[in-house]
mmCIF file of C-alpha atoms in Angstrom:
data_model
loop_
_atom_site.group_PDB
_atom_site.id
_atom_site.type_symbol
_atom_site.label_atom_id
_atom_site.label_comp_id
_atom_site.label_asym_id
_atom_site.label_seq_id
_atom_site.Cartn_x
_atom_site.Cartn_y
_atom_site.Cartn_z
ATOM 1 C CA MET A 152 0.000 0.000 0.000
ATOM 2 C CA GLN A 153 1.349 3.386 -0.971
ATOM 3 C CA PRO A 154 1.464 5.789 2.000
ATOM 4 C CA PHE A 155 -0.690 8.876 1.853
ATOM 5 C CA ALA A 156 0.881 11.940 3.416
ATOM 6 C CA PRO A 157 -1.220 15.093 3.212
ATOM 7 C CA SER A 158 0.003 18.244 4.870
ATOM 8 C CA MET A 159 -2.237 17.878 7.880
ATOM 9 C CA PRO A 160 -1.659 16.546 11.390
ATOM 10 C CA MET A 161 -2.332 12.863 11.962
ATOM 11 C CA ALA A 162 -2.007 10.915 15.186
ATOM 12 C CA THR A 163 -2.010 7.208 15.942
ATOM 13 C CA SER A 164 -2.085 5.472 19.272
ATOM 14 C CA LEU A 165 -1.842 1.928 20.579
ATOM 15 C CA ARG A 166 -2.551 2.938 24.179
ATOM 16 C CA ARG A 167 -5.761 2.299 26.021
ATOM 17 C CA PRO A 168 -7.911 5.436 25.757
ATOM 18 C CA SER A 169 -8.688 7.427 28.851
ATOM 19 C CA PHE A 170 -11.550 9.895 28.954
ATOM 20 C CA THR A 171 -12.316 12.811 31.222
ATOM 21 C CA ALA A 172 -15.990 13.212 31.921
ATOM 22 C CA CYS A 173 -17.495 16.371 30.464
ATOM 23 C CA SER A 174 -19.953 18.396 32.454
ATOM 24 C CA SER A 175 -23.596 17.993 31.526
ATOM 25 C CA SER A 176 -23.856 21.724 30.942
ATOM 26 C CA LEU A 177 -21.226 21.483 28.222
ATOM 27 C CA LEU A 178 -22.859 18.467 26.562
ATOM 28 C CA ASP A 179 -26.314 20.038 26.650
ATOM 29 C CA ALA A 180 -25.271 23.519 25.608
ATOM 30 C CA ASP A 181 -27.400 24.956 22.832
ATOM 31 C CA ASP A 182 -24.495 26.863 21.350
ATOM 32 C CA GLU A 183 -25.474 28.449 18.053
ATOM 33 C CA GLY A 184 -21.889 29.605 17.589
ATOM 34 C CA VAL A 185 -20.811 25.960 17.409
ATOM 35 C CA ARG A 186 -23.771 24.562 15.479
ATOM 36 C CA GLY A 187 -23.865 27.365 12.916
ATOM 37 C CA PRO A 188 -20.612 26.431 11.135
ATOM 38 C CA CYS A 189 -22.013 22.934 10.571
ATOM 39 C CA GLU A 190 -24.678 24.363 8.287
ATOM 40 C CA ASP A 191 -22.190 26.660 6.560
ATOM 41 C CA ALA A 192 -19.714 23.847 5.892
ATOM 42 C CA THR A 193 -22.400 21.556 4.495
ATOM 43 C CA LEU A 194 -23.690 24.294 2.190
ATOM 44 C CA CYS A 195 -20.160 24.851 0.882
ATOM 45 C CA LYS A 196 -19.694 21.138 0.241
ATOM 46 C CA ARG A 197 -23.093 20.999 -1.448
ATOM 47 C CA PHE A 198 -22.119 23.779 -3.839
ATOM 48 C CA ALA A 199 -18.727 22.226 -4.637
ATOM 49 C CA VAL A 200 -20.429 18.921 -5.416
ATOM 50 C CA SER A 201 -22.967 20.666 -7.641
ATOM 51 C CA ILE A 202 -20.265 22.070 -9.925
ATOM 52 C CA GLY A 203 -18.333 18.800 -10.159
ATOM 53 C CA TYR A 204 -15.496 18.908 -7.620
ATOM 54 C CA TRP A 205 -16.473 15.434 -6.394
ATOM 55 C CA GLN A 206 -19.499 13.154 -6.357
ATOM 56 C CA ASP A 207 -21.714 12.831 -3.309
ATOM 57 C CA PRO A 208 -25.266 11.618 -4.014
ATOM 58 C CA CYS A 209 -26.181 11.860 -0.321
ATOM 59 C CA ILE A 210 -25.499 15.517 0.444
ATOM 60 C CA PRO A 211 -28.438 16.901 -1.609
ATOM 61 C CA HIS A 212 -30.732 15.118 0.852
ATOM 62 C CA LEU A 213 -29.249 17.022 3.794
ATOM 63 C CA VAL A 214 -29.206 20.624 2.573
ATOM 64 C CA ARG A 215 -30.624 22.559 -0.341
ATOM 65 C CA LEU A 216 -28.344 24.090 -2.915
ATOM 66 C CA SER A 217 -27.501 27.679 -2.032
ATOM 67 C CA LYS A 218 -28.119 30.312 -4.691
ATOM 68 C CA ALA A 219 -24.980 32.154 -3.631
ATOM 69 C CA ARG A 220 -21.912 31.041 -5.564
ATOM 70 C CA LYS A 221 -18.913 30.102 -3.452
ATOM 71 C CA ALA A 222 -15.438 31.468 -4.168
ATOM 72 C CA PRO A 223 -13.064 29.153 -6.106
ATOM 73 C CA GLU A 224 -10.594 29.023 -3.224
ATOM 74 C CA ILE A 225 -13.361 27.792 -0.904
ATOM 75 C CA ASN A 226 -14.377 25.064 -3.340
ATOM 76 C CA ARG A 227 -10.760 23.995 -3.865
ATOM 77 C CA GLY A 228 -10.162 24.000 -0.125
ATOM 78 C CA TYR A 229 -13.141 21.770 0.581
ATOM 79 C CA PHE A 230 -12.048 19.446 -2.210
ATOM 80 C CA ALA A 231 -8.645 19.022 -0.560
ATOM 81 C CA HIS A 232 -10.251 18.677 2.863
ATOM 82 C CA VAL A 233 -12.779 16.016 1.895
ATOM 83 C CA HIS A 234 -10.412 13.949 -0.215
ATOM 84 C CA SER A 235 -7.485 13.991 2.201
ATOM 85 C CA VAL A 236 -9.645 12.841 5.125
ATOM 86 C CA SER A 237 -11.335 10.264 2.886
ATOM 87 C CA GLN A 238 -7.980 8.827 1.799
ATOM 88 C CA LEU A 239 -6.791 8.482 5.386
ATOM 89 C CA ILE A 240 -10.023 6.780 6.440
ATOM 90 C CA LYS A 241 -9.871 4.319 3.551
ATOM 91 C CA ALA A 242 -6.208 3.570 4.240
ATOM 92 C CA PHE A 243 -7.034 2.746 7.860
ATOM 93 C CA LEU A 244 -9.987 0.566 6.837
ATOM 94 C CA ARG A 245 -7.937 -1.384 4.302
ATOM 95 C CA LYS A 246 -5.112 -1.830 6.798
ATOM 96 C CA THR A 247 -7.517 -3.304 9.344
ATOM 97 C CA GLY A 248 -9.651 -5.169 6.848
ATOM 98 C CA CYS A 249 -12.573 -3.067 8.087
ATOM 99 C CA SER A 250 -12.406 -4.905 11.423
ATOM 100 C CA CYS A 251 -12.403 -1.649 13.335
ATOM 101 C CA GLN A 252 -14.632 1.151 14.524
ATOM 102 C CA ILE A 253 -14.841 4.830 13.625
ATOM 103 C CA LEU A 254 -15.921 7.597 15.983
ATOM 104 C CA ASN A 255 -16.728 10.759 14.048
ATOM 105 C CA LEU A 256 -16.539 13.541 16.643
ATOM 106 C CA GLY A 257 -18.591 16.601 15.798
ATOM 107 C CA ALA A 258 -19.829 14.824 12.681
ATOM 108 C CA GLY A 259 -22.313 17.502 11.685
ATOM 109 C CA MET A 260 -23.956 16.501 8.403
ATOM 110 C CA ASP A 261 -20.986 14.510 7.179
ATOM 111 C CA THR A 262 -21.768 11.821 4.585
ATOM 112 C CA THR A 263 -18.700 9.630 5.108
ATOM 113 C CA PHE A 264 -20.742 6.690 6.399
ATOM 114 C CA TRP A 265 -22.907 6.577 3.281
ATOM 115 C CA ARG A 266 -19.980 6.993 0.909
ATOM 116 C CA LEU A 267 -18.122 4.147 2.634
ATOM 117 C CA LYS A 268 -21.258 2.011 2.441
ATOM 118 C CA ASP A 269 -21.495 2.588 -1.318
ATOM 119 C CA GLU A 270 -17.870 1.428 -1.659
ATOM 120 C CA ASP A 271 -18.398 -1.604 0.593
ATOM 121 C CA LEU A 272 -15.867 -0.244 3.087
ATOM 122 C CA LEU A 273 -17.926 0.052 6.259
ATOM 123 C CA PRO A 274 -16.120 -0.688 9.521
ATOM 124 C CA SER A 275 -17.531 -3.040 12.133
ATOM 125 C CA LYS A 276 -19.027 -0.035 13.950
ATOM 126 C CA TYR A 277 -19.473 3.589 12.974
ATOM 127 C CA PHE A 278 -20.489 6.300 15.455
ATOM 128 C CA GLU A 279 -21.381 9.939 14.851
ATOM 129 C CA ILE A 280 -21.340 12.332 17.801
ATOM 130 C CA ASP A 281 -22.800 15.841 17.749
ATOM 131 C CA PHE A 282 -25.412 18.109 19.319
ATOM 132 C CA PRO A 283 -28.814 16.393 19.746
ATOM 133 C CA MET A 284 -30.451 18.879 17.375
ATOM 134 C CA ILE A 285 -28.012 18.034 14.582
ATOM 135 C CA VAL A 286 -28.293 14.288 15.191
ATOM 136 C CA MET A 287 -32.100 14.482 15.075
ATOM 137 C CA ARG A 288 -31.954 16.485 11.855
ATOM 138 C CA ASN A 289 -29.779 13.812 10.259
ATOM 139 C CA LEU A 290 -32.110 11.064 11.439
ATOM 140 C CA HIS A 291 -35.039 12.959 9.949
ATOM 141 C CA SER A 292 -33.209 13.345 6.620
ATOM 142 C CA ILE A 293 -32.163 9.711 6.204
ATOM 143 C CA LYS A 294 -35.559 8.086 6.860
ATOM 144 C CA LEU A 295 -36.277 5.882 3.871
ATOM 145 C CA PRO A 296 -39.184 6.839 1.539
ATOM 146 C CA THR A 297 -42.484 5.210 2.516
ATOM 147 C CA LEU A 298 -45.154 3.729 0.235
ATOM 148 C CA LEU A 299 -48.676 3.406 1.633
ATOM 149 C CA VAL A 300 -51.104 1.121 -0.202
ATOM 150 C CA ALA A 301 -54.876 1.254 0.375
ATOM 151 C CA GLU A 302 -56.884 -1.103 -1.833
ATOM 152 C CA CYS A 303 -60.642 -0.774 -1.252
ATOM 153 C CA VAL A 304 -60.037 0.353 2.330
ATOM 154 C CA LEU A 305 -61.427 3.871 2.678
ATOM 155 C CA VAL A 306 -64.940 2.731 1.735
ATOM 156 C CA TYR A 307 -65.099 0.948 5.090
ATOM 157 C CA MET A 308 -64.380 4.183 6.956
ATOM 158 C CA THR A 309 -66.486 7.257 7.616
ATOM 159 C CA PRO A 310 -65.424 10.435 5.772
ATOM 160 C CA GLU A 311 -64.063 11.810 9.038
ATOM 161 C CA GLN A 312 -62.039 8.656 9.741
ATOM 162 C CA SER A 313 -60.549 8.470 6.269
ATOM 163 C CA ALA A 314 -59.769 12.208 6.296
ATOM 164 C CA ASN A 315 -57.919 11.799 9.582
ATOM 165 C CA LEU A 316 -56.003 8.857 8.144
ATOM 166 C CA LEU A 317 -54.938 10.813 5.061
ATOM 167 C CA LYS A 318 -53.849 13.785 7.183
ATOM 168 C CA TRP A 319 -51.923 11.531 9.541
ATOM 169 C CA ALA A 320 -50.066 9.900 6.649
ATOM 170 C CA ALA A 321 -49.244 13.253 5.027
ATOM 171 C CA ASN A 322 -47.844 14.639 8.281
ATOM 172 C CA SER A 323 -46.050 11.534 9.550
ATOM 173 C CA PHE A 324 -43.702 10.803 6.654
ATOM 174 C CA GLU A 325 -41.186 13.207 5.142
ATOM 175 C CA THR A 326 -41.124 11.413 1.775
ATOM 176 C CA ALA A 327 -44.090 9.222 0.990
ATOM 177 C CA MET A 328 -46.440 8.052 -1.719
ATOM 178 C CA LEU A 329 -49.972 6.680 -1.392
ATOM 179 C CA ILE A 330 -51.640 4.322 -3.839
ATOM 180 C CA ASN A 331 -55.387 4.444 -3.207
ATOM 181 C CA TYR A 332 -57.494 2.022 -5.259
ATOM 182 C CA LYS A 333 -61.200 2.410 -4.730
ATOM 183 C CA GLN A 334 -64.676 2.164 -6.241
ATOM 184 C CA VAL A 335 -66.034 5.673 -6.772
ATOM 185 C CA ASN A 336 -69.239 5.050 -8.719
ATOM 186 C CA MET A 337 -71.473 3.055 -6.400
ATOM 187 C CA ASP A 338 -74.495 3.595 -8.673
ATOM 188 C CA ASP A 339 -73.277 1.641 -11.699
ATOM 189 C CA TRP A 340 -73.667 -2.089 -12.275
ATOM 190 C CA PHE A 341 -70.410 -3.047 -10.616
ATOM 191 C CA GLY A 342 -71.055 -0.772 -7.633
ATOM 192 C CA GLN A 343 -74.506 -2.227 -7.077
ATOM 193 C CA ILE A 344 -73.070 -5.746 -7.041
ATOM 194 C CA MET A 345 -70.527 -4.653 -4.449
ATOM 195 C CA ILE A 346 -73.207 -3.064 -2.241
ATOM 196 C CA GLU A 347 -75.432 -6.141 -2.519
ATOM 197 C CA ASN A 348 -72.575 -8.425 -1.472
ATOM 198 C CA LEU A 349 -71.942 -6.228 1.544
ATOM 199 C CA ARG A 350 -75.618 -6.212 2.484
ATOM 200 C CA ARG A 351 -75.666 -9.997 2.459
ATOM 201 C CA ARG A 352 -73.020 -9.780 5.136
ATOM 202 C CA GLU A 353 -75.202 -7.318 7.044
ATOM 203 C CA TRP A 354 -72.823 -4.422 6.475
ATOM 204 C CA ARG A 355 -73.302 -1.049 4.779
ATOM 205 C CA PRO A 356 -70.510 1.146 3.347
ATOM 206 C CA ALA A 357 -69.537 3.786 5.859
ATOM 207 C CA SER A 358 -69.159 6.408 3.130
ATOM 208 C CA ARG A 359 -70.023 7.107 -0.486
ATOM 209 C CA GLN A 360 -66.739 7.425 -2.288
ATOM 210 C CA SER A 361 -66.272 10.657 -4.220
ATOM 211 C CA ARG A 362 -64.535 11.277 -7.512
ATOM 212 C CA ARG A 363 -62.973 14.421 -6.056
ATOM 213 C CA SER A 364 -60.043 12.394 -4.793
ATOM 214 C CA LYS A 365 -57.325 14.790 -5.896
ATOM 215 C CA GLU A 366 -58.884 17.784 -4.179
ATOM 216 C CA ARG A 367 -59.495 15.789 -1.039
ATOM 217 C CA LEU A 368 -55.936 14.511 -0.877
ATOM 218 C CA LEU A 369 -54.405 17.920 -1.515
ATOM 219 C CA SER A 370 -56.531 19.421 1.249
ATOM 220 C CA SER A 371 -55.244 16.680 3.558
ATOM 221 C CA GLY A 372 -51.669 17.887 3.204
ATOM 222 C CA TRP A 373 -50.312 15.921 0.246
ATOM 223 C CA GLU A 374 -48.227 18.050 -2.109
ATOM 224 C CA SER A 375 -49.375 16.525 -5.393
ATOM 225 C CA ALA A 376 -52.002 14.088 -6.586
ATOM 226 C CA SER A 377 -53.109 12.432 -9.813
ATOM 227 C CA ALA A 378 -56.009 10.136 -10.672
ATOM 228 C CA VAL A 379 -56.724 7.716 -13.499
ATOM 229 C CA ASP A 380 -59.729 5.435 -14.091
ATOM 230 C CA MET A 381 -59.386 1.772 -14.916
ATOM 231 C CA VAL A 382 -60.123 2.219 -18.603
ATOM 232 C CA GLU A 383 -57.142 4.530 -19.005
ATOM 233 C CA LEU A 384 -55.033 2.401 -16.694
ATOM 234 C CA TYR A 385 -55.757 -0.766 -18.656
ATOM 235 C CA SER A 386 -54.920 0.947 -21.944
ATOM 236 C CA LYS A 387 -51.483 1.840 -20.588
ATOM 237 C CA LEU A 388 -50.542 -1.594 -19.330
ATOM 238 C CA PRO A 389 -47.500 -3.038 -21.180
ATOM 239 C CA ARG A 390 -48.992 -4.754 -24.205
ATOM 240 C CA ALA A 391 -46.317 -7.439 -24.012
ATOM 241 C CA GLU A 392 -47.615 -8.425 -20.566
ATOM 242 C CA VAL A 393 -51.231 -8.508 -21.744
ATOM 243 C CA SER A 394 -50.295 -10.588 -24.795
ATOM 244 C CA ARG A 395 -48.018 -12.964 -22.875
ATOM 245 C CA TYR A 396 -50.841 -14.196 -20.671
ATOM 246 C CA GLY A 397 -53.458 -14.015 -23.438
ATOM 247 C CA ILE A 398 -55.721 -11.903 -21.237
ATOM 248 C CA GLU A 399 -57.959 -10.616 -24.010
ATOM 249 C CA SER A 400 -58.459 -14.067 -25.527
ATOM 250 C CA LEU A 401 -59.644 -15.663 -22.276
ATOM 251 C CA GLU A 402 -63.084 -14.065 -22.338
ATOM 252 C CA PHE A 403 -65.004 -11.699 -24.583
ATOM 253 C CA LEU A 404 -65.616 -8.262 -23.103
ATOM 254 C CA ASP A 405 -67.076 -5.392 -25.082
ATOM 255 C CA GLU A 406 -68.063 -3.049 -22.283
ATOM 256 C CA MET A 407 -64.880 -1.573 -20.867
ATOM 257 C CA GLU A 408 -67.016 0.774 -18.808
ATOM 258 C CA LEU A 409 -67.266 -2.057 -16.283
ATOM 259 C CA LEU A 410 -63.677 -1.235 -15.404
ATOM 260 C CA ASP A 411 -64.588 2.331 -14.548
ATOM 261 C CA LEU A 412 -62.925 2.335 -11.148
ATOM 262 C CA GLU A 413 -60.437 4.901 -9.977
ATOM 263 C CA ILE A 414 -56.856 4.493 -8.847
ATOM 264 C CA THR A 415 -55.215 7.507 -7.269
ATOM 265 C CA PHE A 416 -51.520 8.240 -7.021
ATOM 266 C CA LEU A 417 -50.370 10.906 -4.632
ATOM 267 C CA ALA A 418 -47.048 11.852 -3.179
ATOM 268 C CA THR A 419 -45.130 14.577 -1.393
ATOM 269 C CA PHE A 420 -42.910 14.910 -4.422
ATOM 270 C CA SER A 421 -43.548 15.201 -8.156
ATOM 271 C CA LEU A 422 -45.592 12.257 -9.364
ATOM 272 C CA PRO A 423 -43.298 9.566 -10.837
ATOM 273 C CA SER A 424 -44.008 8.615 -14.414
ATOM 274 C CA PHE A 425 -45.042 5.007 -13.913
ATOM 275 C CA PHE A 426 -46.824 4.603 -17.205
#
């Protein structure tokens, strides 16, 4: 292994560590003067990444891109900073075969863990230590996107219950998508069959489903919504899939209106182009 020797201090130790307990007032201090530079440093790194100094697919999830352009010397400095520390970390991991632990003191919004994970270089244990507010912000940012699926569910709930459910989902997940498949025309042939089947089981629908799904979802806190009926949905299915299973040759069907159900896609981000 070729040694890496940047012009920065580096210390190694084989001694048992000894720690001096810090006062609780120091650990709990809400010191804006200390936490502020964390945001500034991450914004600078975000800008440098945006113009191609290095690749970091994780940092856009932590901070938004600043409109203010950073000076070239700042970008070059952060490039040297990030890469020199990264090289030292990787050298240590390779030397130990990743059978080690890393304690990132004052980690801020550092993305080293995720970059090491992408390169399959994670140590046995990795710890990040910082102010509780910063740690909680990172935890909030890295929650995985959530998909909620509701197939013929809301019809069994009162309008108030389903509205509360939709609001809860919109407010509980930072990045989420809801697929809501439901019957909206209870007066057509298919709807009447559904109601009759429910009556045989001595149950009545708690609510009459409305076609104003998009408006309802947007008013519940979702950022975007789109709806498509089953006729349009069926027409956009991959024809290769339909042909492979011979769906249209199984039975004759000339009234596609029987498929006039509604499937609603909604999400807190721009609607993905699924079809």
